[in-house]
PDB file of C-alpha atoms in Angstrom:
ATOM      1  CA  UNK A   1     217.841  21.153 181.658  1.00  0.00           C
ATOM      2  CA  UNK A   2     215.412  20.420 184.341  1.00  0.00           C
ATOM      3  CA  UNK A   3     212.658  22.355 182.195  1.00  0.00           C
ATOM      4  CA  UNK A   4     213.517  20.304 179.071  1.00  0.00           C
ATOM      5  CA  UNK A   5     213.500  16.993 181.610  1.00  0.00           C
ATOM      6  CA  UNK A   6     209.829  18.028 183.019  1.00  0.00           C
ATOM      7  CA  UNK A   7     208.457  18.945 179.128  1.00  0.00           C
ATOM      8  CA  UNK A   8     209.638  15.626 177.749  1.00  0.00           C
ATOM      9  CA  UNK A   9     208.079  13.817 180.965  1.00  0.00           C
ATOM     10  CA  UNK A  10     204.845  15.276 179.764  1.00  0.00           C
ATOM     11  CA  UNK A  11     205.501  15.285 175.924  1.00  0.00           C
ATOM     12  CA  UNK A  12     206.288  11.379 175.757  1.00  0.00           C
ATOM     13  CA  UNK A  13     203.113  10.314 177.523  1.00  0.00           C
ATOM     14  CA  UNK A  14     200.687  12.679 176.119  1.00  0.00           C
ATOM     15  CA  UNK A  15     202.451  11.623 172.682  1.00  0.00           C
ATOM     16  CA  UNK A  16     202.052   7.963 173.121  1.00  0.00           C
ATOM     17  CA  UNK A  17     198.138   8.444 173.939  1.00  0.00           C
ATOM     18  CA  UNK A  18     197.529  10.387 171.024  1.00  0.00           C
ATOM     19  CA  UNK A  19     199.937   8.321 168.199  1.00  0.00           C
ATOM     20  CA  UNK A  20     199.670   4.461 169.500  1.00  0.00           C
ATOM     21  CA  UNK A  21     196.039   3.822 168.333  1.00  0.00           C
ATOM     22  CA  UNK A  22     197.415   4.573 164.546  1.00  0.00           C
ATOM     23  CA  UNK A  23     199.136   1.399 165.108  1.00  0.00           C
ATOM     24  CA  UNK A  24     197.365  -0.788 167.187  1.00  0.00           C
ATOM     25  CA  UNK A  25     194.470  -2.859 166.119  1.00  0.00           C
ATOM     26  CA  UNK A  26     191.487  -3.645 168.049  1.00  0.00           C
ATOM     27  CA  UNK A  27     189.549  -6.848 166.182  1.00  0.00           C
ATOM     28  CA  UNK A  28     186.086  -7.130 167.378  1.00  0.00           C
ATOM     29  CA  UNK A  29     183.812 -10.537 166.370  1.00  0.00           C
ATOM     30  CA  UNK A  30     180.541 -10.229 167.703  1.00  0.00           C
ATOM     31  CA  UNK A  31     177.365 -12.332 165.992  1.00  0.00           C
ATOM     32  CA  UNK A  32     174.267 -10.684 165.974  1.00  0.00           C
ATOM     33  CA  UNK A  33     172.485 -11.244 169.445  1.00  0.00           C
ATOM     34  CA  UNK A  34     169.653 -13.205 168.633  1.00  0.00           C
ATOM     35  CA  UNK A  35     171.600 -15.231 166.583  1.00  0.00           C
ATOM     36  CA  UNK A  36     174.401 -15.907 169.422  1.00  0.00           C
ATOM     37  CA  UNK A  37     171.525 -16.622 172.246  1.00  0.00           C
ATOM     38  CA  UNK A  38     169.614 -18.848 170.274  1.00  0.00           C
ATOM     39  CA  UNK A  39     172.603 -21.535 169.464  1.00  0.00           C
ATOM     40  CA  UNK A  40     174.611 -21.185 172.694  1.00  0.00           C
ATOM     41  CA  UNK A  41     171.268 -22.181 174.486  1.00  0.00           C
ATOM     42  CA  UNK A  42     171.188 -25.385 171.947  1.00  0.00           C
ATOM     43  CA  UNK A  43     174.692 -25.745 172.288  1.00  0.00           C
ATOM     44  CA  UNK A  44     174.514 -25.851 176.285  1.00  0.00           C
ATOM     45  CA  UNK A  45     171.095 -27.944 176.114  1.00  0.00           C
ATOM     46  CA  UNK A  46     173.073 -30.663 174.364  1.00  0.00           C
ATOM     47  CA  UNK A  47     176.294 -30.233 176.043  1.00  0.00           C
ATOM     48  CA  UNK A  48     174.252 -31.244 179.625  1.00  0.00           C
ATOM     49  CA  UNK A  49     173.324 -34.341 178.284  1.00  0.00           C
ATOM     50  CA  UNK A  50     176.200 -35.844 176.256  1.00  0.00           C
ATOM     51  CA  UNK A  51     174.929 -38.877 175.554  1.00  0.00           C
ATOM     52  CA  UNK A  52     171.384 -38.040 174.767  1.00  0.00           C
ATOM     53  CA  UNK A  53     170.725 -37.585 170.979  1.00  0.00           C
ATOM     54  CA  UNK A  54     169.287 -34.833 170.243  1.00  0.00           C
ATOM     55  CA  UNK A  55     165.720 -35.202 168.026  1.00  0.00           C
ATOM     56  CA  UNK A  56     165.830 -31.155 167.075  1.00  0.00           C
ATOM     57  CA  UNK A  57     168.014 -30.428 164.614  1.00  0.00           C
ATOM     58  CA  UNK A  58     169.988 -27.201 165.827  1.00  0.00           C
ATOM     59  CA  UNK A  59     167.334 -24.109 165.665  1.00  0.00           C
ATOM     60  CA  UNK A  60     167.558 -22.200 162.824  1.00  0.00           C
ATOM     61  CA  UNK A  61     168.683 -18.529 163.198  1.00  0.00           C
ATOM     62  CA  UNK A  62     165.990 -16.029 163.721  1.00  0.00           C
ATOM     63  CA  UNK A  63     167.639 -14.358 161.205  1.00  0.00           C
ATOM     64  CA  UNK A  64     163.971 -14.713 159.542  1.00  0.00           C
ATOM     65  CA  UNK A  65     162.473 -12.811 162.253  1.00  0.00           C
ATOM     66  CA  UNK A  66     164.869 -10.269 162.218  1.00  0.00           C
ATOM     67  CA  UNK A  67     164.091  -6.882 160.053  1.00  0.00           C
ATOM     68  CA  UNK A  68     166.562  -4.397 158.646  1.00  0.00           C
ATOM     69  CA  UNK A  69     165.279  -0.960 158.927  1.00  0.00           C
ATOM     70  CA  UNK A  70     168.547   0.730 157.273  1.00  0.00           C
ATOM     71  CA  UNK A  71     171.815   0.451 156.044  1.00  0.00           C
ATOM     72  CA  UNK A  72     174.809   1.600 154.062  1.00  0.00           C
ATOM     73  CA  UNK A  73     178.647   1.305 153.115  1.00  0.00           C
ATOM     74  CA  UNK A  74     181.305   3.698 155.405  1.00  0.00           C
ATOM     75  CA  UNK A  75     182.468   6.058 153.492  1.00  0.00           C
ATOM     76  CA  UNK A  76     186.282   7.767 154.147  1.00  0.00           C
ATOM     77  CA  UNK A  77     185.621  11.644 155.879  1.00  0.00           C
ATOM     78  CA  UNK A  78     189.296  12.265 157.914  1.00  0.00           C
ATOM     79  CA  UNK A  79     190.432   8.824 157.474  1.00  0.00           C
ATOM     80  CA  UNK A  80     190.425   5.752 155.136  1.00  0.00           C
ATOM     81  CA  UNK A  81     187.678   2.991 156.347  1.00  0.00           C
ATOM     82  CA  UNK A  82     185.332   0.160 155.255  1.00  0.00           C
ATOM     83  CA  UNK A  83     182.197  -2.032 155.726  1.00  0.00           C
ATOM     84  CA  UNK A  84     178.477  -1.718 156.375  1.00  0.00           C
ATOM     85  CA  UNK A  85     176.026  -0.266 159.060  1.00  0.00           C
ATOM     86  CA  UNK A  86     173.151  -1.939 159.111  1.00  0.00           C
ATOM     87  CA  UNK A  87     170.012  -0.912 161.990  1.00  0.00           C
ATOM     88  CA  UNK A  88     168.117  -4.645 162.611  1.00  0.00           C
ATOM     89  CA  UNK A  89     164.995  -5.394 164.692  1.00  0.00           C
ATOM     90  CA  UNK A  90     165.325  -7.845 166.669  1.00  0.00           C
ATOM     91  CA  UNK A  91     162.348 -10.588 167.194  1.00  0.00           C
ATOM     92  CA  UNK A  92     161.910  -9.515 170.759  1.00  0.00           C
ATOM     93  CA  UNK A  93     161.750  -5.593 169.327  1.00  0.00           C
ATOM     94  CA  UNK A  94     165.010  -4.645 170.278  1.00  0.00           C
ATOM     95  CA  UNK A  95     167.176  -2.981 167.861  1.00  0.00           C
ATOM     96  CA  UNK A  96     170.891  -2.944 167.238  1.00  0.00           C
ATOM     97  CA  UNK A  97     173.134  -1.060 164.968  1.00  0.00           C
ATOM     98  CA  UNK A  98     175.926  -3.747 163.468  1.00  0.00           C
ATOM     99  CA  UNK A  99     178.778  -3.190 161.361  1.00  0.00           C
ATOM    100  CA  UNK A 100     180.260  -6.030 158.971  1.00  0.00           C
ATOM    101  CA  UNK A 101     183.529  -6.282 157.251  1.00  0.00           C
ATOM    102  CA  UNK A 102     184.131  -3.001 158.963  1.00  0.00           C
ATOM    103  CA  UNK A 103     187.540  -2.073 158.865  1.00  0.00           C
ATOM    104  CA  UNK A 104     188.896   1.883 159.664  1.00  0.00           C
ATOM    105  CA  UNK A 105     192.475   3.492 160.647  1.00  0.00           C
ATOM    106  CA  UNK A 106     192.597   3.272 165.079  1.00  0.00           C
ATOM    107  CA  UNK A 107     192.559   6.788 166.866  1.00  0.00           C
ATOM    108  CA  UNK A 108     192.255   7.909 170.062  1.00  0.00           C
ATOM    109  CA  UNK A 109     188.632   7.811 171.784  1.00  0.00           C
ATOM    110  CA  UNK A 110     186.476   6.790 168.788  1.00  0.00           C
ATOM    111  CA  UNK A 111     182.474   6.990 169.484  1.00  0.00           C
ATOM    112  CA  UNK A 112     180.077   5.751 167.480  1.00  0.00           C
ATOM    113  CA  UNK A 113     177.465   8.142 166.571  1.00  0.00           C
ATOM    114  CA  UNK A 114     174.417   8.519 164.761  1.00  0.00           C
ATOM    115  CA  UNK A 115     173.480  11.942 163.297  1.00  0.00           C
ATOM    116  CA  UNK A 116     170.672  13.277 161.390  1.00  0.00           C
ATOM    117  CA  UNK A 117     172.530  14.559 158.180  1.00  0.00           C
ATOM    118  CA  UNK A 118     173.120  12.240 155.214  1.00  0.00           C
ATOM    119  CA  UNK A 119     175.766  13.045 153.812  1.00  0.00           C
ATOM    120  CA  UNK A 120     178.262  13.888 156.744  1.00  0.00           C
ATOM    121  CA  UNK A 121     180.245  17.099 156.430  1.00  0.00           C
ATOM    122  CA  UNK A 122     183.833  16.794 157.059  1.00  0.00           C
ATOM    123  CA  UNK A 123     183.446  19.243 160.369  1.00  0.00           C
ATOM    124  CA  UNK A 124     186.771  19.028 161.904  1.00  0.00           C
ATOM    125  CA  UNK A 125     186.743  20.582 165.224  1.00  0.00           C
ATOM    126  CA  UNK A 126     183.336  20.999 165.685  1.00  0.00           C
ATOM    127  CA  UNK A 127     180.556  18.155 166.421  1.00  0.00           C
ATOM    128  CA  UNK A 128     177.475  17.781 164.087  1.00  0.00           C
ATOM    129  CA  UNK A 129     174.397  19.089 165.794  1.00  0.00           C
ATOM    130  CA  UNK A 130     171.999  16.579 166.834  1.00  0.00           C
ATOM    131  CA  UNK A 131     174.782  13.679 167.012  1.00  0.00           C
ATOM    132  CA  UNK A 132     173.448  10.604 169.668  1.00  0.00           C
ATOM    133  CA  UNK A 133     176.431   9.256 170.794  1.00  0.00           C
ATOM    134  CA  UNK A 134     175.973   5.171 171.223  1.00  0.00           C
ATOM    135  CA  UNK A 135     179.355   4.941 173.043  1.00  0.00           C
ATOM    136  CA  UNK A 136     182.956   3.715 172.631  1.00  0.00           C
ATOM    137  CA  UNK A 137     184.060   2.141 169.096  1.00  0.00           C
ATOM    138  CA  UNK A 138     184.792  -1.924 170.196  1.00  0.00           C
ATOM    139  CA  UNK A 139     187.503  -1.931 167.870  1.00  0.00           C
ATOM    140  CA  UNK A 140     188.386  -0.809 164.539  1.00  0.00           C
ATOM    141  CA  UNK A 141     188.405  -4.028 162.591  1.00  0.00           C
ATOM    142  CA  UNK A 142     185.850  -6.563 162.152  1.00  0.00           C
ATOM    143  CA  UNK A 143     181.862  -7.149 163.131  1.00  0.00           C
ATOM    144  CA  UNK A 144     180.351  -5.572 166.121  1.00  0.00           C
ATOM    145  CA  UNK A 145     177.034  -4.844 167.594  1.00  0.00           C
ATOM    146  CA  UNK A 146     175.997  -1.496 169.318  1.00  0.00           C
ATOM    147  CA  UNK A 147     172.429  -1.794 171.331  1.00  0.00           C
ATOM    148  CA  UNK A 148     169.830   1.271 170.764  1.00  0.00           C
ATOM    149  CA  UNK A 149     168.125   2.816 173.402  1.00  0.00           C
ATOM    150  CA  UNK A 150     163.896   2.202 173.347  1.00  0.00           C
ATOM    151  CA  UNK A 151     163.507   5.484 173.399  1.00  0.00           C
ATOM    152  CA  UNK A 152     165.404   6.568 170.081  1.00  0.00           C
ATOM    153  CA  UNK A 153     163.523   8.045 167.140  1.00  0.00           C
ATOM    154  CA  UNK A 154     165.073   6.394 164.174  1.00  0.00           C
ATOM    155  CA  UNK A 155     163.561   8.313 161.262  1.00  0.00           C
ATOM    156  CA  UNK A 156     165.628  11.370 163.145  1.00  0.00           C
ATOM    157  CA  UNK A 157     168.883   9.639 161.627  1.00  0.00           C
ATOM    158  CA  UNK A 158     170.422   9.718 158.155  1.00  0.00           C
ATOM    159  CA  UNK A 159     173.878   8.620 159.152  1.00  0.00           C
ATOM    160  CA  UNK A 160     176.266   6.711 161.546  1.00  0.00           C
ATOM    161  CA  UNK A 161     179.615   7.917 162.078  1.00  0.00           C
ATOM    162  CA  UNK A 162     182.956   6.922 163.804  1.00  0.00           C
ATOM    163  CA  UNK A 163     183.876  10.255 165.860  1.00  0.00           C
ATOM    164  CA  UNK A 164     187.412  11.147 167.177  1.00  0.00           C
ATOM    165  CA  UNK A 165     186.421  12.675 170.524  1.00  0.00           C
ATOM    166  CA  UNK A 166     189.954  14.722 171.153  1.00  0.00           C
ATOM    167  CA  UNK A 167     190.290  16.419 167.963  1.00  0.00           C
ATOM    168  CA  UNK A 168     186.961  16.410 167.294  1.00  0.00           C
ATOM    169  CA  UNK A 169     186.698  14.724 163.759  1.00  0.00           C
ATOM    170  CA  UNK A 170     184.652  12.268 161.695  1.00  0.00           C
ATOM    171  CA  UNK A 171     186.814   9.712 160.269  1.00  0.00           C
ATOM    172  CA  UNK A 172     184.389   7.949 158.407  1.00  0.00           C
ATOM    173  CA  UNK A 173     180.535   7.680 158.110  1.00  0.00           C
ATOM    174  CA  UNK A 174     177.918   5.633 156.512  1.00  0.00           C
ATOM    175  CA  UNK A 175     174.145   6.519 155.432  1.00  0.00           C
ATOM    176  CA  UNK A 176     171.400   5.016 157.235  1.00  0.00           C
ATOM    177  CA  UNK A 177     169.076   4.257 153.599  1.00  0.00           C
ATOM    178  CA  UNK A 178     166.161   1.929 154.355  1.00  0.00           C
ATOM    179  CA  UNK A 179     166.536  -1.156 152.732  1.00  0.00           C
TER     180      UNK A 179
END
């Protein structure tokens, strides 16, 4: 009985880590970053003097400054999922990887990587050589930004993909195609 007691104590939690993200959403709504910056500074500019009019009209987005260097639709691997990846430039250089309308099934310790194979082998239980791993997924519904380190060689990537770190599968992936 005690055994039993003891294997449960460890079954339940271990059980609850691995099952609870297939039904619990995480909604993520991020704007693009330049986008964001350039109104909230408007927005607090006007907000500090009330009842000043303001002669500016609100700045337009530097969505005209901004490039796309890639992009493409998720596609399901392990698991059923939706949107686009797109890679932007920034207009101070930077560059961000952003997913819209991006929608895939919750699991335990998604990453977002990018990975130099277009398109991505189902490889459960092994990782794709050459992966960069940008980090934790924000959530698995809705728009989100991941920043790109300087450093990182772009051409070296053909895909992103959503990685399940503990059992070590892709759920879904998208191809990096230049615009």
């Amino acid at each position: 009985m005690k055994a039993a007691t003891s294997a449960l104590a460890i079954a339940l939690p271990v059980g609850w880590y691995l099952l609870s993200p297939l039904f619990i959403d995480r909604v993520v709504e991020e704007e693009l970053p330049a986008v964001a910056a350039e109104a909230t500074a408007a927005m607090e500019e006007a907000m500090a003097e009330p009842d000043k009019r303001m002669e500016a009209p609100m700045p337009e987005s530097d969505m005209a400054s901004m490039r796309i260097l890639a992009q493409g639709e998720f596609y399901d691997l392990a698991h059923q999922g939706k949107g686009r990846a797109t890679l932007y430039e920034l207009a101070d250089g930077s560059r961000v990887l952003r997913f819209e309308q991006f929608k895939v099934l919750n699991g335990p310790e998604l990453h977002v990587w990018l990975v130099p194979v277009d398109p991505v082998p189902n490889t459960v239980g092994r990782e794709i050589a050459g992966y960069v791993d940008l980090g934790p997924l924000k959530g698995n519904i809705g728009d989100q930004n991941y920043d790109l380190p300087e450093a990182l060689e772009l051409g070296d990537f053909k895909s992103v993909v959503i990685w399940c770190q503990p059992f070590r599968v892709p759920f879904n992936a998208a191809p990096l195609n230049p615009p």
